[in-house]
C-alpha positions as semicolon CSV with decimal commas, in nm:
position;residue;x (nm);y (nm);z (nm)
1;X;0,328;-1,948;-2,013
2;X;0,187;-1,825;-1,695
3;X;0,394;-1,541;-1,506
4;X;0,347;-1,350;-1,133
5;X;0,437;-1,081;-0,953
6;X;0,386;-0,985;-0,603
7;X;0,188;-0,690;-0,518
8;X;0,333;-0,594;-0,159
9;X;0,122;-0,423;0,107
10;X;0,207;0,003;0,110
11;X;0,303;0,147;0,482
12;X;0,312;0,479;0,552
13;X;0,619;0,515;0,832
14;X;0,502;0,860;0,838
15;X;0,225;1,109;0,667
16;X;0,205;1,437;0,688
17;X;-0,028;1,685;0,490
18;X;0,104;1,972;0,436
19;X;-0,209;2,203;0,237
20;X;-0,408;2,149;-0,071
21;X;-0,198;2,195;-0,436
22;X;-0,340;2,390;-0,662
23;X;-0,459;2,075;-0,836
24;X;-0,658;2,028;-0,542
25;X;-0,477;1,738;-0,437
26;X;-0,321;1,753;-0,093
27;X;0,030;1,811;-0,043
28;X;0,204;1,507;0,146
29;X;0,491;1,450;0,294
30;X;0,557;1,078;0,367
31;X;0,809;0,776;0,419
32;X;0,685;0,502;0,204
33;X;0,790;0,114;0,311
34;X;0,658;-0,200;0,154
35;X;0,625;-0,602;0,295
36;X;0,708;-0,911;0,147
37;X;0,363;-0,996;0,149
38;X;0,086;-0,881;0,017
39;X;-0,191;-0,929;-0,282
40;X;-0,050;-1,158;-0,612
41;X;-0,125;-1,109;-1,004
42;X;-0,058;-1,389;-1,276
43;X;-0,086;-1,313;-1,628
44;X;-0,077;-1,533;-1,948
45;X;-0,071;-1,438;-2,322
46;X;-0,430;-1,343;-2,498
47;X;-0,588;-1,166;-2,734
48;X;-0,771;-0,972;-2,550
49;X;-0,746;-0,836;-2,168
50;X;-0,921;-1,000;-1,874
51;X;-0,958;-1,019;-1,526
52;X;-1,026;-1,269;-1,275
53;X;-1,015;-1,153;-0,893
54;X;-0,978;-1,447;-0,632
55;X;-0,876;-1,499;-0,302
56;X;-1,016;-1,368;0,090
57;X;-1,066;-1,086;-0,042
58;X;-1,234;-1,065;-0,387
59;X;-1,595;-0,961;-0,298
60;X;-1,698;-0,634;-0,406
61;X;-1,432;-0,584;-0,688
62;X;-1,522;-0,585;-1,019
63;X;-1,377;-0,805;-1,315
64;X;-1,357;-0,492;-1,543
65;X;-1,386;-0,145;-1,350
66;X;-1,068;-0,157;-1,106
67;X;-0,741;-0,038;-1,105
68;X;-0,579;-0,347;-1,291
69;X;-0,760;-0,325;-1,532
70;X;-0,676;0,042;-1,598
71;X;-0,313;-0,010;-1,551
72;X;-0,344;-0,265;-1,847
73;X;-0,508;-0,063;-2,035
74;X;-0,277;0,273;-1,983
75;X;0,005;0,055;-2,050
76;X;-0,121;-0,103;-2,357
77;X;-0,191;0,218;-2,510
78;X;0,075;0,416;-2,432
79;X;0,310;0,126;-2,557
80;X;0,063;0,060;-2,843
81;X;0,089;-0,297;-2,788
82;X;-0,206;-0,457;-2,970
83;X;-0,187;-0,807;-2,787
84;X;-0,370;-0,866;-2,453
85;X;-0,344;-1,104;-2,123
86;X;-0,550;-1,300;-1,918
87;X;-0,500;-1,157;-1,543
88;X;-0,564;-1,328;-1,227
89;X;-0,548;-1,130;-0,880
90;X;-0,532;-1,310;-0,574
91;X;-0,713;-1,057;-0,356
92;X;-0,519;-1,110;0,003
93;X;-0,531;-0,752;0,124
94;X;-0,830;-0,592;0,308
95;X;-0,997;-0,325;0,104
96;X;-0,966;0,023;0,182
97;X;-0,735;-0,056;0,497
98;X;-0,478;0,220;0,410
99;X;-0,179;-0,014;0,310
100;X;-0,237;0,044;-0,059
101;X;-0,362;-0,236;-0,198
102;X;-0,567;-0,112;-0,515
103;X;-0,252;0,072;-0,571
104;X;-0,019;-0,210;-0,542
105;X;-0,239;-0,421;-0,794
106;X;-0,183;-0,161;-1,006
107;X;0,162;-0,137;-0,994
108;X;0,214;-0,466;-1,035
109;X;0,012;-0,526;-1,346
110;X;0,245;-0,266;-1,459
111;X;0,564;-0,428;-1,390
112;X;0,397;-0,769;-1,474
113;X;0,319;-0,657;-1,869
114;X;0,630;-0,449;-1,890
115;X;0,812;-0,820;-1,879
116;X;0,492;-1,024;-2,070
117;X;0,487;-0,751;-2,328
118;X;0,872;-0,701;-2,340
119;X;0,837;-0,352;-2,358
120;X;1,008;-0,032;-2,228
121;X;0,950;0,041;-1,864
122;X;0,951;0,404;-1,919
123;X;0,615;0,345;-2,063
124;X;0,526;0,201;-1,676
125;X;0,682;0,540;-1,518
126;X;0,462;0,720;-1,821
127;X;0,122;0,639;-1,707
128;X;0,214;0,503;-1,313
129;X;0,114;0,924;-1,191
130;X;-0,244;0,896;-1,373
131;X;-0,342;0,573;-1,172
132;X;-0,291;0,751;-0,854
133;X;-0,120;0,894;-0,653
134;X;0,009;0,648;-0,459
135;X;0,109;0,413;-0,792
136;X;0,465;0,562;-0,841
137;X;0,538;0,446;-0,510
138;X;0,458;0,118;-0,531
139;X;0,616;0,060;-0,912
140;X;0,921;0,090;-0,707
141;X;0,777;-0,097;-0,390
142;X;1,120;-0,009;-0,210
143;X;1,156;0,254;0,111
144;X;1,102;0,596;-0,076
145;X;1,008;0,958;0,023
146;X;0,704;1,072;-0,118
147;X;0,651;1,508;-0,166
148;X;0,399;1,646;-0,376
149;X;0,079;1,467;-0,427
150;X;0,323;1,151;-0,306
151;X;0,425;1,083;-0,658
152;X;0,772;1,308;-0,639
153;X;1,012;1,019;-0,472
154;X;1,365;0,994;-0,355
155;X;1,444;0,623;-0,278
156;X;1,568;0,597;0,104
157;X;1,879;0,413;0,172
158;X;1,816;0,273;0,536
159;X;1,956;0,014;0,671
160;X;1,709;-0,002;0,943
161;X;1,459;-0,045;0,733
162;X;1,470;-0,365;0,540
163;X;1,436;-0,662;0,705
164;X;1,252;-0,528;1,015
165;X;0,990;-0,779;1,157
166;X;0,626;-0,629;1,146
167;X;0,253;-0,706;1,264
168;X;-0,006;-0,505;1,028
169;X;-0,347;-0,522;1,230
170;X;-0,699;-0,388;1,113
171;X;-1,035;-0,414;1,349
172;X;-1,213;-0,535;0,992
173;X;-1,280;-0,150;0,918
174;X;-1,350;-0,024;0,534
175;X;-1,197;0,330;0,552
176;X;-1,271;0,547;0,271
177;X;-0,992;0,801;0,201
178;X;-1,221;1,085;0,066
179;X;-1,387;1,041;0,346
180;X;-1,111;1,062;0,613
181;X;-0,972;1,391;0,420
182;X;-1,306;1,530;0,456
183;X;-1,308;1,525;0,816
184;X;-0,943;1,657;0,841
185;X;-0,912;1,956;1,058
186;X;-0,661;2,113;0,747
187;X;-0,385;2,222;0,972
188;X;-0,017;2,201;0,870
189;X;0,126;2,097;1,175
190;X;0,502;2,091;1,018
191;X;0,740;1,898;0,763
192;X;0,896;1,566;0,821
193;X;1,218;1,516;0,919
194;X;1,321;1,160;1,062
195;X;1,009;0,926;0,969
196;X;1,052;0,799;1,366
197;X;0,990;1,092;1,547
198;X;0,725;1,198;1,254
199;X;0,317;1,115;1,290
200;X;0,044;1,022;1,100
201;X;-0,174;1,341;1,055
202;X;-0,467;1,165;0,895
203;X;-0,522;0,962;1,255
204;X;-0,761;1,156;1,441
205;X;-0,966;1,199;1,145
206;X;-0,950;0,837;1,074
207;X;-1,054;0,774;1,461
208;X;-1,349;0,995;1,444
209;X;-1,459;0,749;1,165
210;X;-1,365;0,454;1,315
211;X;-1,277;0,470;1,674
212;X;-1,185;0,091;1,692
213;X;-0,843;0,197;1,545
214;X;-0,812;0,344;1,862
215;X;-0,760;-0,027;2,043
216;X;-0,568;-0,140;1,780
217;X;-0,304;0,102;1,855
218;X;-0,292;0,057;2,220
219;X;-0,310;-0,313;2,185
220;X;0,024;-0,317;1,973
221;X;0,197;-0,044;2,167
222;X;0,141;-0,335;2,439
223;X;0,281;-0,601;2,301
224;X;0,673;-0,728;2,368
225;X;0,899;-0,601;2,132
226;X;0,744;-0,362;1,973
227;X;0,951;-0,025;1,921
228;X;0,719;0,155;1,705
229;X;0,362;0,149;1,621
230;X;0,145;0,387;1,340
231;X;-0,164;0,397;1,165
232;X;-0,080;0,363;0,806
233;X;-0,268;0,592;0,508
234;X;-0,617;0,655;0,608
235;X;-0,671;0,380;0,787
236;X;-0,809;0,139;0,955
237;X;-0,454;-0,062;0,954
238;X;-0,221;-0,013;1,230
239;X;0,123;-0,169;1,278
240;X;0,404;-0,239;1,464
241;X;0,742;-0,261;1,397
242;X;0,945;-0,529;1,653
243;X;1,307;-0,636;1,770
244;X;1,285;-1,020;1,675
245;X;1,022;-1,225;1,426
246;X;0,974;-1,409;1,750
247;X;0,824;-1,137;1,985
248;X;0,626;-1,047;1,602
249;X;0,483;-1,419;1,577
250;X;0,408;-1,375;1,941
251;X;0,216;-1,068;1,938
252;X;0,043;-1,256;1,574
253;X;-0,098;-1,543;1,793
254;X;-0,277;-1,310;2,092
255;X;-0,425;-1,079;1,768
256;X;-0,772;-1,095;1,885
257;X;-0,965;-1,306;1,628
258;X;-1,191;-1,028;1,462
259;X;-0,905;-0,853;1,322
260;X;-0,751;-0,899;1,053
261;X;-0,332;-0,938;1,061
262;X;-0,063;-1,008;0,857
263;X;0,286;-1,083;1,006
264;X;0,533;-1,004;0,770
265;X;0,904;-0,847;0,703
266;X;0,979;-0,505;0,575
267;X;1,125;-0,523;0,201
């Protein structure tokens, strides 16, 4: 019996960093959001565990050294499950674009062998924190506040939220987030209130990498409809949030053709 689960692309509505932690992790605080779309994982009983990657985006990931894989193997040892599954991600999500994707795999291998498995979640919550630090997050893959690291959450309840038509867009940028950090100026600029009239403080270090994010912006703040437009993460994906789906599938069809995009819904 073959199962799924969706893996749904991460937004950050807003990010701020706020210092380093003594951990030497940085100190976020953010509005997490998640789409209906995104990346997909299918599992089946085995013995063992295994991995095959698929889809548009599967080059460069490996079978065994990714964050599947680890998730798997957290989960199967912290539940001290002895069986296995045979895994199959269909890679749909750009890699290293900012909206999470490694993370979201991750997550939803968790969820995925919680049910296969039938074990305890908790053991999912358990080992979610040691996968990253955006993993907690997306186990819940609702609208959550993020403090800390990102991993200390409070779920949002916002109307506005859910359902909201969006257009992710990326120039076809690979973004590195050690990278970006490296090259952020380290000033606190404030905390976050409303994620609306927050920012993205990672953005000018992202641009300095990749100043084609730069033209994604201004081409979505252009577009009809749209009422609110971010980088998300680290980059290189923008997006913008619009009244209708039809000024969305609108803005979708003038995308110019070397980006990648992804018209979607809010979850």
């Amino acid at each position: 019996m073959r199962v799924s689960e969706p893996a749904p692309a991460k937004l950050n509505l807003a990010l701020h960093v706020r210092g380093t932690l003594p951990d030497g992790r940085h100190g976020l605080e953010t509005v997490f959001a998640f789409c209906t779309d995104g990346d997909r994982l299918e599992a089946e009983p085995a013995d063992d565990l295994g991995l095959e990657i698929i889809g548009p985006f599967f080059q460069g990931l490996s079978n065994n050294d990714n964050l599947v894989m680890a998730a798997a193997r957290a989960l199967r040892e912290a539940s001290g499950i002895k069986t296995g599954a045979r895994l199959i991600l269909n890679k749909k999500l750009p890699l290293a674009s900012g909206i999470g994707g490694g993370s979201a795999d991750a997550a939803a291998a968790l969820r995925l062998l919680t049910s296969l498995w039938k074990i305890d979640p908790a053991h999912a919550s358990q080992v979610a924190p040691d996968l990253g630090s955006d993993v907690p997050a997306c186990l819940l893959s609702l609208a959550t506040r993020g403090e800390g690291p990102g991993d200390r959450l409070r779920q949002l309840d916002d109307a506005t939220i859910s359902g909201t038509p969006v257009l992710l867009a990326n120039p076809g940028v690979q973004l590195s987030t050690a990278a970006v950090f490296a090259v952020w100026d380290g000033i606190d600029r404030g905390s976050l209130g409303d994620w609306r009239s927050g920012r993205n403080d990672l953005e000018s270090a992202a641009k300095s990498l990749a100043p084609q994010i730069e033209n994604v912006l201004v081409w979505l703040t252009g577009q009809a409809g749209a009422n609110f437009v971010r980088m998300s993460g680290s980059g290189a994906t923008c997006f913008a949030l619009f009244d209708t789906e039809e000024q969305r599938d609108q803005a979708a069809v003038g995308c110019p053709a070397n980006w990648w995009h992804l018209a979607t819904f809010l979850r």
